[in-house]
């Protein structure tokens, strides 16, 4: 029985019991309904008119503001000239990879057509985003904030802020998404980005009252570059990272890598004037800087003085900072129990995976590979091929779970795992550039960052006590990052580079989390409104 049926049943019972006025309407979690229309529009974020993707006329798209466990019914109408999907970055889609909105799980919504996503923000709280997963649409916009607030009576481990600001920050191109995609398709790499935008603009103002404390939710919605975020003359208290409540350390500046989100508290405790908010690219060929303004409501003085300086040190500083992001073990997250009541460091590891990514030239074109396999999207989503037993769409035996020598090749690769496996994944970066890896359907403990080649001896350096969970982990140049994942969510889940060029050119794979027993307790049924495409056309859900 799905949620909808539950609700109907709940209402029926209420209807009968209402006569005796003992009805309790807690029978179900609230539903929120949205209709979003996706169109092209023309705006000039960097001073040059360009084609962008609008959602209900907005760039960036509307913010989703929901409460833990809300059910979301979102009808997405595609008015572009290309097929389109949105994916929900960091939303776990429990038992429900059907709604993940990536090419391995969903058929894209054809032009002039629609699809209604139905999912629950189950047991999650915090700062997330959504963005288009199809083609190179992300380069034109279509992204937005996905903020999940706590349920009534579930406390958060800090005072309720006086206001809540969302900052979607990312590198940006003046070139259209079709031109960028065309250049990748022809085998060329992307040029360096043209600028960075904050909420789709180069000048944004955030206004607050002197003496009050505001939450700033900062997400990196860009393509390829990490940024450092800071506010002139103000410190930031870190409270949340992608759904984890952290030890509340105070920072002058924070590095945020592609695909990641953090939430900080900022107290307006300075003289009443305006101050610069700055995001500048890190570890990049040249430095791009975006500015916004923090305006005190009683200020009559514009921001002045030098922009707050970036950190003096680079990679090592950043890695040290990353290690200070820790779980507050006694604080709860979306659920009432403390985060630390799950002793992840004591769970036996049932599978160990090492993924090395590398650039590859295949048929004269730039590609990226993971353990030698450069992923290509099939015409039939993996999830549908699996459901309908359609052979020949993907292979569970192509990709090795340890790096090996030899040339890279193109394939549709899936790593098979079992429901309730507890796995270690090590991301090995052999290149000179920053990387960022994202896993759909999960958050995971980031237990270690280190430079050089990972070896088994590095396990001794893991944080097995208070590492935080998140959905996207950075991997420093010529370094490794280790994560632990509790595979408690059955489905077909995309594990990908959050750097969009790399993802597009093959640096991704799917994790099939599987159990031979067919049970609705483990995974929901195929949705009745499922879109069919490729070899799944004509099948009956
Ligand atoms: C398209 O929208 C209509 C409502 O306007 C809805 O009934 C239908 O289920 C949607 N199609 C899909 C595939 O979700
Ligand atoms: C951890 O969370 C608890 C419970 O909400 C809170 O009282 C405490 O101040 C937090 N500790 C740190 C170091 O952030
Ligand atoms: C504010 O920051 C600037 C640097 O951006 C610095 O020169 C100045 O001393 C700071 N003022 C205060 C009151 O901290």
Coordinates of C-alpha atoms and ligand atoms in Angstrom, one line a residue:
X1 CA 0.0 0.0 0.0
X2 CA 1.6 3.3 -1.0
X3 CA 1.4 6.6 0.9
X4 CA -1.6 7.9 -1.2
X5 CA -3.6 4.8 -0.2
X6 CA -2.6 5.3 3.4
X7 CA -3.9 8.8 3.2
X8 CA -7.2 7.8 1.7
X9 CA -7.6 5.1 4.3
X10 CA -6.7 7.6 7.0
X11 CA -9.4 10.0 5.8
X12 CA -11.9 7.2 5.6
X13 CA -11.2 6.1 9.2
X14 CA -11.3 9.8 10.2
X15 CA -14.7 10.2 8.5
X16 CA -16.1 7.3 10.5
X17 CA -14.5 8.2 13.8
X18 CA -15.2 11.9 13.4
X19 CA -18.8 11.1 14.5
X20 CA -17.3 10.2 17.9
X21 CA -14.8 13.0 17.6
X22 CA -11.7 11.0 18.5
X23 CA -10.0 11.4 15.1
X24 CA -6.3 11.8 15.1
X25 CA -5.1 13.3 11.8
X26 CA -1.5 12.2 12.4
X27 CA -2.4 9.2 10.2
X28 CA -0.1 10.5 7.5
X29 CA 2.7 12.9 6.8
X30 CA 1.6 16.1 5.0
X31 CA 1.6 16.3 1.2
X32 CA 3.0 19.2 -0.7
X33 CA 2.0 19.8 -4.4
X34 CA 4.0 21.7 -7.0
X35 CA 3.6 22.3 -10.7
X36 CA 6.8 23.4 -12.3
X37 CA 7.1 24.5 -15.9
X38 CA 10.5 24.5 -17.5
X39 CA 11.2 27.0 -20.3
X40 CA 14.0 28.8 -22.0
X41 CA 14.6 32.5 -21.3
X42 CA 17.2 35.2 -22.0
X43 CA 19.1 36.9 -19.2
X44 CA 22.5 38.5 -18.9
X45 CA 24.1 37.3 -15.6
X46 CA 27.6 38.3 -16.8
X47 CA 26.5 41.3 -18.9
X48 CA 26.0 39.3 -22.1
X49 CA 22.5 38.1 -23.1
X50 CA 22.4 34.3 -23.0
X51 CA 19.8 31.5 -23.1
X52 CA 19.0 30.1 -19.7
X53 CA 16.6 27.5 -18.3
X54 CA 13.8 29.0 -16.2
X55 CA 11.5 27.1 -13.8
X56 CA 8.2 28.9 -13.5
X57 CA 9.9 31.9 -15.0
X58 CA 12.7 31.9 -12.3
X59 CA 16.5 31.7 -12.5
X60 CA 17.7 30.0 -10.3
X61 CA 14.6 27.9 -9.9
X62 CA 12.1 28.1 -7.0
X63 CA 13.3 27.1 -3.6
X64 CA 11.7 23.9 -2.2
X65 CA 11.1 24.6 1.5
X66 CA 9.7 21.5 3.2
X67 CA 9.6 19.8 6.6
X68 CA 11.1 16.4 7.4
X69 CA 8.9 13.6 6.1
X70 CA 6.8 15.8 3.9
X71 CA 5.5 14.0 0.8
X72 CA 6.4 15.9 -2.4
X73 CA 4.2 15.6 -5.5
X74 CA 5.9 17.7 -8.2
X75 CA 4.6 17.8 -11.7
X76 CA 7.4 18.8 -14.0
X77 CA 6.3 20.2 -17.4
X78 CA 9.1 20.3 -20.0
X79 CA 8.7 23.1 -22.5
X80 CA 12.3 22.9 -23.8
X81 CA 13.3 21.5 -27.2
X82 CA 15.2 18.6 -25.5
X83 CA 14.4 15.8 -23.1
X84 CA 14.8 16.9 -19.5
X85 CA 15.0 15.6 -15.9
X86 CA 15.7 17.1 -12.5
X87 CA 17.6 15.2 -9.8
X88 CA 17.4 15.9 -6.1
X89 CA 20.9 16.3 -4.8
X90 CA 21.2 14.7 -1.4
X91 CA 17.6 13.6 -1.1
X92 CA 17.9 9.9 -0.2
X93 CA 14.7 8.7 -2.0
X94 CA 14.3 5.8 0.5
X95 CA 13.3 2.6 -1.3
X96 CA 12.5 4.8 -4.2
X97 CA 15.3 5.1 -6.8
X98 CA 12.4 5.3 -9.2
X99 CA 12.3 9.1 -8.4
X100 CA 16.0 9.9 -8.5
X101 CA 15.8 11.7 -11.8
X102 CA 19.0 10.5 -13.4
X103 CA 19.4 8.7 -16.7
X104 CA 20.1 5.4 -15.0
X105 CA 16.7 5.5 -13.2
X106 CA 14.3 7.6 -15.3
X107 CA 13.4 8.1 -18.9
X108 CA 13.8 11.8 -19.7
X109 CA 10.7 13.8 -20.0
X110 CA 10.2 14.5 -23.7
X111 CA 9.6 18.1 -24.9
X112 CA 6.0 19.3 -24.4
X113 CA 5.4 16.5 -21.9
X114 CA 5.4 16.1 -18.1
X115 CA 6.2 13.7 -15.3
X116 CA 5.0 13.9 -11.7
X117 CA 7.7 13.0 -9.2
X118 CA 6.3 11.5 -6.0
X119 CA 8.7 11.1 -3.1
X120 CA 9.2 11.7 0.6
X121 CA 11.8 13.8 2.4
X122 CA 12.1 10.9 4.8
X123 CA 14.2 11.3 7.9
X124 CA 16.2 14.2 6.5
X125 CA 16.9 17.7 7.6
X126 CA 19.2 20.4 6.2
X127 CA 20.5 22.1 3.1
X128 CA 20.3 20.4 -0.3
X129 CA 19.8 21.4 -3.9
X130 CA 18.3 20.1 -7.1
X131 CA 19.5 20.5 -10.7
X132 CA 19.0 19.2 -14.2
X133 CA 20.8 15.8 -14.8
X134 CA 20.2 15.6 -18.5
X135 CA 22.7 16.5 -21.3
X136 CA 24.5 19.8 -20.3
X137 CA 21.4 21.6 -19.0
X138 CA 23.0 22.4 -15.7
X139 CA 25.1 25.0 -17.6
X140 CA 21.9 26.9 -18.4
X141 CA 20.4 26.9 -14.9
X142 CA 17.3 24.9 -13.8
X143 CA 18.9 24.4 -10.3
X144 CA 17.6 25.6 -7.0
X145 CA 17.6 25.2 -3.2
X146 CA 16.0 22.2 -1.4
X147 CA 15.8 23.2 2.3
X148 CA 14.3 20.7 4.8
X149 CA 13.3 22.1 8.2
X150 CA 12.8 20.0 11.4
X151 CA 9.5 18.6 12.5
X152 CA 7.7 20.2 15.4
X153 CA 9.0 18.9 18.7
X154 CA 12.3 17.6 17.2
X155 CA 14.9 20.1 18.5
X156 CA 17.8 21.5 16.5
X157 CA 21.1 21.9 18.3
X158 CA 21.2 25.7 18.0
X159 CA 18.9 28.7 18.7
X160 CA 16.4 29.3 16.0
X161 CA 18.0 31.9 13.7
X162 CA 16.4 35.3 13.1
X163 CA 16.5 34.6 9.4
X164 CA 17.5 32.1 6.8
X165 CA 19.4 33.0 3.6
X166 CA 20.1 30.7 0.7
X167 CA 23.2 31.2 -1.4
X168 CA 23.6 29.1 -4.5
X169 CA 27.1 29.8 -5.7
X170 CA 28.8 28.4 -8.8
X171 CA 31.1 29.0 -11.6
X172 CA 29.4 30.0 -14.9
X173 CA 29.8 30.2 -18.6
X174 CA 28.6 32.8 -21.0
X175 CA 28.4 30.1 -23.6
X176 CA 25.1 28.2 -24.2
X177 CA 24.6 24.7 -22.8
X178 CA 24.3 23.4 -26.4
X179 CA 27.6 25.0 -27.5
X180 CA 29.3 23.6 -24.4
X181 CA 27.9 20.1 -25.0
X182 CA 28.8 20.3 -28.6
X183 CA 32.4 21.1 -27.7
X184 CA 32.5 18.1 -25.3
X185 CA 30.9 15.8 -27.9
X186 CA 33.5 16.8 -30.5
X187 CA 36.2 15.7 -28.1
X188 CA 37.4 19.0 -26.6
X189 CA 37.6 20.0 -23.0
X190 CA 35.7 22.9 -21.5
X191 CA 37.4 26.2 -21.2
X192 CA 37.9 27.9 -17.9
X193 CA 34.6 29.3 -16.6
X194 CA 33.8 33.0 -17.3
X195 CA 32.7 34.0 -13.8
X196 CA 31.0 33.0 -10.5
X197 CA 27.3 33.8 -9.7
X198 CA 25.6 34.0 -6.4
X199 CA 21.9 33.2 -6.8
X200 CA 22.2 33.8 -10.5
X201 CA 23.6 37.3 -10.1
X202 CA 26.9 39.2 -9.7
X203 CA 25.5 41.5 -7.1
X204 CA 23.1 40.3 -4.4
X205 CA 22.2 42.0 -1.1
X206 CA 21.3 40.2 2.1
X207 CA 19.7 42.4 4.7
X208 CA 19.6 41.7 8.5
X209 CA 19.3 43.6 11.8
X210 CA 22.2 44.5 13.9
X211 CA 22.6 42.1 16.9
X212 CA 20.6 39.3 15.3
X213 CA 21.9 35.9 14.0
X214 CA 21.2 34.6 10.6
X215 CA 21.6 31.2 9.0
X216 CA 23.5 31.2 5.7
X217 CA 23.0 28.1 3.6
X218 CA 25.8 28.0 1.1
X219 CA 25.9 25.5 -1.8
X220 CA 28.3 25.0 -4.6
X221 CA 26.1 24.6 -7.7
X222 CA 29.0 25.0 -10.1
X223 CA 30.8 22.8 -12.7
X224 CA 34.4 22.4 -11.9
X225 CA 35.7 24.8 -9.2
X226 CA 35.8 24.7 -5.4
X227 CA 35.3 28.1 -3.8
X228 CA 36.2 29.7 -0.5
X229 CA 33.4 31.6 1.2
X230 CA 33.9 34.5 3.7
X231 CA 32.2 37.6 5.1
X232 CA 34.1 40.8 5.8
X233 CA 34.7 41.3 9.5
X234 CA 32.3 38.4 10.5
X235 CA 32.9 34.9 11.7
X236 CA 30.8 31.9 10.8
X237 CA 29.6 29.2 13.1
X238 CA 29.3 25.9 11.2
X239 CA 26.0 24.1 12.3
X240 CA 25.1 21.7 9.5
X241 CA 26.7 19.9 6.5
X242 CA 24.4 18.1 4.1
X243 CA 22.1 16.9 6.8
X244 CA 24.7 16.3 9.6
X245 CA 24.7 18.5 12.7
X246 CA 28.3 19.4 13.3
X247 CA 30.5 20.4 16.2
X248 CA 29.9 24.1 16.1
X249 CA 33.4 25.4 15.3
X250 CA 33.9 29.1 14.3
X251 CA 35.6 29.8 10.9
X252 CA 36.8 32.9 9.1
X253 CA 36.3 31.2 5.8
X254 CA 35.1 27.9 4.5
X255 CA 36.1 25.8 1.4
X256 CA 33.0 24.4 -0.4
X257 CA 33.6 21.9 -3.2
X258 CA 31.4 21.2 -6.2
X259 CA 28.1 19.7 -5.2
X260 CA 28.5 20.4 -1.5
X261 CA 26.4 22.4 1.0
X262 CA 27.1 23.9 4.4
X263 CA 25.0 26.0 6.8
X264 CA 26.6 28.6 9.1
X265 CA 25.3 31.0 11.7
X266 CA 26.4 34.6 11.4
X267 CA 25.8 37.2 14.1
X268 CA 25.6 40.8 12.9
X269 CA 27.8 42.1 15.7
X270 CA 29.7 44.8 13.9
X271 CA 29.3 48.5 13.4
X272 CA 26.2 49.4 11.3
X273 CA 27.5 49.5 7.8
X274 CA 27.5 47.2 4.8
X275 CA 30.1 44.3 4.4
X276 CA 31.4 42.3 1.5
X277 CA 30.4 38.6 1.2
X278 CA 32.9 36.9 -1.1
X279 CA 33.3 33.6 -2.9
X280 CA 36.5 33.1 -4.8
X281 CA 37.7 30.0 -6.7
X282 CA 40.3 27.8 -5.1
X283 CA 43.0 25.6 -6.6
X284 CA 42.1 27.0 -10.1
X285 CA 44.2 28.3 -13.0
X286 CA 43.2 31.8 -12.2
X287 CA 41.0 33.2 -9.5
X288 CA 37.4 34.2 -10.1
X289 CA 35.6 36.2 -7.4
X290 CA 32.0 36.9 -6.7
X291 CA 30.8 39.5 -4.3
X292 CA 27.5 40.1 -2.5
X293 CA 26.6 42.5 0.2
X294 CA 25.6 42.0 3.8
X295 CA 23.5 45.0 4.6
X296 CA 22.7 46.0 8.2
X297 CA 19.2 47.4 8.2
X298 CA 20.4 50.4 10.1
X299 CA 23.4 51.1 7.8
X300 CA 23.8 54.1 5.7
X301 CA 27.4 53.3 4.7
X302 CA 28.3 51.2 1.7
X303 CA 30.8 48.4 2.0
X304 CA 34.4 49.6 1.8
X305 CA 37.9 48.5 2.4
X306 CA 39.7 45.6 0.8
X307 CA 37.8 42.4 0.2
X308 CA 38.4 39.9 2.9
X309 CA 41.4 37.9 1.8
X310 CA 41.3 34.3 0.9
X311 CA 43.2 31.7 3.1
X312 CA 47.0 32.1 2.7
X313 CA 47.5 28.4 2.3
X314 CA 46.1 26.0 -0.2
X315 CA 45.5 22.3 -0.3
X316 CA 47.0 21.3 3.0
X317 CA 45.1 24.0 4.8
X318 CA 41.9 22.9 3.1
X319 CA 42.4 19.2 4.1
X320 CA 43.1 20.2 7.7
X321 CA 39.9 22.3 7.7
X322 CA 37.9 19.3 6.2
X323 CA 39.1 17.2 9.1
X324 CA 37.6 19.7 11.6
X325 CA 34.1 19.0 10.2
X326 CA 32.8 16.5 12.7
X327 CA 29.5 15.1 14.0
X328 CA 28.2 16.4 17.2
X329 CA 27.6 12.9 18.7
X330 CA 25.0 14.1 21.3
X331 CA 23.0 16.3 18.9
X332 CA 20.1 14.8 16.9
X333 CA 19.6 15.3 13.2
X334 CA 16.1 14.7 11.6
X335 CA 15.2 12.0 14.1
X336 CA 15.0 12.3 17.9
X337 CA 17.9 9.9 18.6
X338 CA 21.5 11.3 18.9
X339 CA 23.6 11.0 15.7
X340 CA 26.3 9.2 17.8
X341 CA 24.0 6.4 18.8
X342 CA 25.0 4.6 15.6
X343 CA 28.5 3.4 16.1
X344 CA 29.6 3.3 12.5
X345 CA 33.2 2.7 13.3
X346 CA 32.3 -0.7 14.9
X347 CA 30.4 -2.1 12.0
X348 CA 32.2 -4.9 10.1
X349 CA 33.0 -4.0 6.5
X350 CA 31.6 -6.5 4.1
X351 CA 33.0 -5.1 0.8
X352 CA 35.9 -2.9 0.0
X353 CA 36.1 -0.8 -3.2
X354 CA 38.9 1.4 -4.5
X355 CA 38.0 3.7 -7.4
X356 CA 40.7 5.4 -9.4
X357 CA 39.6 7.9 -11.9
X358 CA 41.7 9.0 -14.9
X359 CA 41.4 11.0 -18.1
X360 CA 41.3 8.7 -21.2
X361 CA 41.5 9.2 -24.9
X362 CA 39.0 6.9 -26.6
X363 CA 38.5 7.1 -30.4
X364 CA 40.4 10.3 -30.5
X365 CA 38.2 12.0 -27.9
X366 CA 38.6 13.2 -24.4
X367 CA 36.8 10.9 -21.9
X368 CA 37.1 10.1 -18.2
X369 CA 37.2 6.6 -16.7
X370 CA 36.8 4.9 -13.4
X371 CA 38.8 1.8 -12.9
X372 CA 39.3 1.8 -16.7
X373 CA 35.6 2.0 -17.6
X374 CA 34.2 5.2 -19.1
X375 CA 30.5 5.1 -18.5
X376 CA 28.0 5.7 -21.3
X377 CA 24.3 6.1 -20.9
X378 CA 22.2 3.4 -22.5
X379 CA 18.9 4.2 -24.3
X380 CA 17.0 2.3 -21.5
X381 CA 17.4 3.3 -17.9
X382 CA 19.2 0.6 -15.9
X383 CA 16.4 0.6 -13.3
X384 CA 13.8 -0.2 -16.0
X385 CA 16.0 -2.8 -17.7
X386 CA 16.4 -4.5 -14.3
X387 CA 12.7 -4.3 -13.5
X388 CA 11.5 -5.7 -16.9
X389 CA 14.5 -8.2 -17.2
X390 CA 15.6 -6.6 -20.4
X391 CA 19.0 -8.1 -21.3
X392 CA 22.0 -6.4 -22.9
X393 CA 21.5 -2.9 -21.3
X394 CA 24.2 -3.0 -18.7
X395 CA 26.8 -5.3 -17.2
X396 CA 27.5 -6.2 -13.6
X397 CA 30.8 -7.8 -14.4
X398 CA 32.7 -5.2 -16.5
X399 CA 34.0 -2.9 -13.9
X400 CA 36.6 -4.2 -11.3
X401 CA 36.3 -2.9 -7.8
X402 CA 40.0 -2.4 -7.6
X403 CA 42.1 -0.3 -10.0
X404 CA 44.0 -2.3 -12.7
X405 CA 46.4 -1.6 -15.5
X406 CA 45.4 -1.4 -19.1
X407 CA 43.6 0.9 -21.5
X408 CA 40.3 2.5 -20.7
X409 CA 37.1 1.5 -22.6
X410 CA 33.5 2.6 -22.9
X411 CA 30.8 0.5 -21.2
X412 CA 27.6 0.8 -19.1
X413 CA 28.9 -0.5 -15.9
X414 CA 27.2 -1.4 -12.6
X415 CA 28.7 -2.5 -9.3
X416 CA 26.6 -5.2 -7.7
X417 CA 26.2 -5.0 -3.9
X418 CA 23.8 -6.5 -1.4
X419 CA 21.2 -4.7 0.7
X420 CA 22.7 -4.4 4.2
X421 CA 26.3 -4.5 3.0
X422 CA 28.5 -2.1 4.9
X423 CA 31.1 -0.9 2.4
X424 CA 34.3 1.1 2.3
X425 CA 35.0 3.1 -0.9
X426 CA 38.4 4.8 -1.4
X427 CA 38.5 7.4 -4.1
X428 CA 42.1 7.7 -5.5
X429 CA 42.9 10.9 -7.4
X430 CA 46.0 10.4 -9.5
X431 CA 45.6 13.8 -11.2
X432 CA 46.7 17.3 -10.3
X433 CA 43.2 18.7 -10.0
X434 CA 40.5 18.7 -7.3
X435 CA 37.8 16.1 -7.6
X436 CA 34.4 15.8 -6.0
X437 CA 32.4 12.5 -5.8
X438 CA 28.7 12.2 -5.1
X439 CA 26.5 9.2 -4.3
X440 CA 22.7 9.3 -4.8
X441 CA 20.4 7.5 -2.3
X442 CA 22.7 7.8 0.6
X443 CA 24.8 9.9 2.9
X444 CA 28.1 8.4 4.0
X445 CA 30.8 8.9 6.6
X446 CA 33.9 10.6 5.3
X447 CA 36.4 8.8 7.5
X448 CA 39.7 9.9 5.9
X449 CA 41.5 12.3 3.6
X450 CA 45.2 11.8 2.8
X451 CA 47.8 12.7 0.3
X452 CA 49.6 10.3 -2.1
X453 CA 48.6 6.7 -2.8
X454 CA 46.1 5.1 -0.5
X455 CA 47.3 1.8 1.1
X456 CA 45.7 -0.5 3.7
X457 CA 47.9 1.1 6.3
X458 CA 46.0 4.3 5.9
X459 CA 43.0 2.7 7.6
X460 CA 44.8 3.4 10.9
X461 CA 44.3 7.1 10.2
X462 CA 40.5 6.9 9.7
X463 CA 38.2 8.8 12.0
X464 CA 36.0 6.0 13.3
X465 CA 34.3 8.0 16.1
X466 CA 32.9 11.3 14.9
X467 CA 33.2 11.7 11.2
X468 CA 30.2 13.4 9.7
X469 CA 27.9 12.0 7.0
X470 CA 27.4 13.8 3.8
X471 CA 26.5 13.1 0.2
X472 CA 29.5 14.6 -1.7
X473 CA 33.2 14.3 -0.8
X474 CA 36.1 16.2 -2.2
X475 CA 39.3 14.4 -3.2
X476 CA 42.4 16.5 -3.2
X477 CA 44.9 16.5 -6.1
X478 CA 47.2 13.4 -6.0
X479 CA 45.4 12.3 -2.8
X480 CA 42.7 9.9 -1.6
X481 CA 39.4 10.2 0.4
X482 CA 37.8 7.2 2.1
X483 CA 34.1 6.8 2.9
X484 CA 32.0 4.2 4.7
X485 CA 28.5 3.5 3.5
X486 CA 25.7 1.5 5.1
X487 CA 23.8 0.0 2.1
X488 CA 20.4 0.2 3.7
X489 CA 18.6 1.6 0.6
X490 CA 17.7 -0.8 -2.1
X491 CA 17.8 0.5 -5.7
X492 CA 20.0 1.6 -8.5
X493 CA 22.2 4.5 -7.4
X494 CA 24.4 6.9 -9.4
X495 CA 28.0 7.3 -8.0
X496 CA 29.5 10.1 -10.1
X497 CA 31.9 12.9 -10.3
X498 CA 30.1 16.1 -9.3
X499 CA 32.3 17.9 -11.8
X500 CA 29.9 18.0 -14.7
X501 CA 32.3 17.7 -17.6
X502 CA 33.8 14.6 -16.0
X503 CA 30.4 13.1 -15.3
X504 CA 29.2 13.8 -18.9
X505 CA 32.4 12.2 -20.3
X506 CA 32.2 8.9 -18.3
X507 CA 33.4 9.4 -14.7
X508 CA 30.4 7.7 -13.1
X509 CA 29.1 4.2 -12.4
X510 CA 25.9 2.8 -10.8
X511 CA 25.7 0.9 -7.5
X512 CA 23.0 -1.7 -7.6
X513 CA 21.9 -2.4 -4.1
X514 CA 20.0 -5.6 -4.3
X515 CA 18.2 -8.3 -2.4
X516 CA 16.7 -11.4 -4.1
X517 CA 13.6 -11.3 -2.0
X518 CA 11.0 -9.0 -3.6
X519 CA 9.4 -7.0 -0.8
X520 CA 7.8 -3.7 -0.6
X521 CA 9.4 -3.3 2.8
X522 CA 12.7 -3.0 0.9
X523 CA 11.7 -1.2 -2.3
X524 CA 8.6 0.5 -3.6
X525 CA 6.9 -0.8 -6.7
X526 CA 7.5 0.9 -10.1
X527 CA 5.4 4.1 -10.2
X528 CA 2.1 3.8 -12.1
X529 CA 2.9 6.9 -14.1
X530 CA 6.4 5.7 -15.1
X531 CA 7.7 7.1 -18.4
X532 CA 9.0 4.3 -20.7
X533 CA 11.7 4.7 -23.4
X534 CA 14.3 2.6 -25.3
X535 CA 13.8 -1.2 -24.9
X536 CA 11.2 -0.6 -22.2
X537 CA 8.6 0.9 -24.6
X538 CA 5.4 -1.1 -24.7
X539 CA 6.1 -2.8 -21.3
X540 CA 3.4 -2.7 -18.6
X541 CA 4.4 -1.4 -15.3
Ligands
LIG1 C1 1.2 14.8 -16.3 O1 0.3 15.7 -15.7 C2 -1.0 15.2 -15.4 C3 -1.8 16.3 -14.7 O2 -1.8 17.5 -15.4 C4 -1.0 14.0 -14.5 O3 -2.3 13.5 -14.4 C5 -0.1 13.0 -15.2 O4 0.1 11.9 -14.3 C6 1.3 13.5 -15.5 N1 2.1 12.6 -16.2 C7 3.0 11.8 -15.7 C8 3.7 10.9 -16.6 O5 3.3 11.9 -14.5
LIG2 C1 26.3 19.4 20.6 O1 24.9 19.3 20.7 C2 24.5 19.5 22.0 C3 23.0 19.1 22.0 O2 22.2 19.8 21.2 C4 24.7 20.9 22.3 O3 24.2 21.2 23.6 C5 26.2 21.2 22.3 O4 26.5 22.6 22.5 C6 26.8 20.8 21.0 N1 28.3 20.8 21.1 C7 29.1 21.4 20.2 C8 30.5 21.3 20.6 O5 28.8 22.0 19.2
LIG3 C1 37.4 44.6 8.7 O1 38.1 43.9 7.7 C2 39.1 44.6 7.1 C3 39.7 43.7 6.0 O2 38.7 43.4 5.0 C4 40.2 45.0 8.0 O3 41.2 45.8 7.4 C5 39.6 45.8 9.2 O4 40.6 46.0 10.2 C6 38.4 45.0 9.8 N1 37.8 45.8 10.8 C7 37.5 45.3 12.0 C8 36.7 46.3 12.9 O5 37.7 44.2 12.3

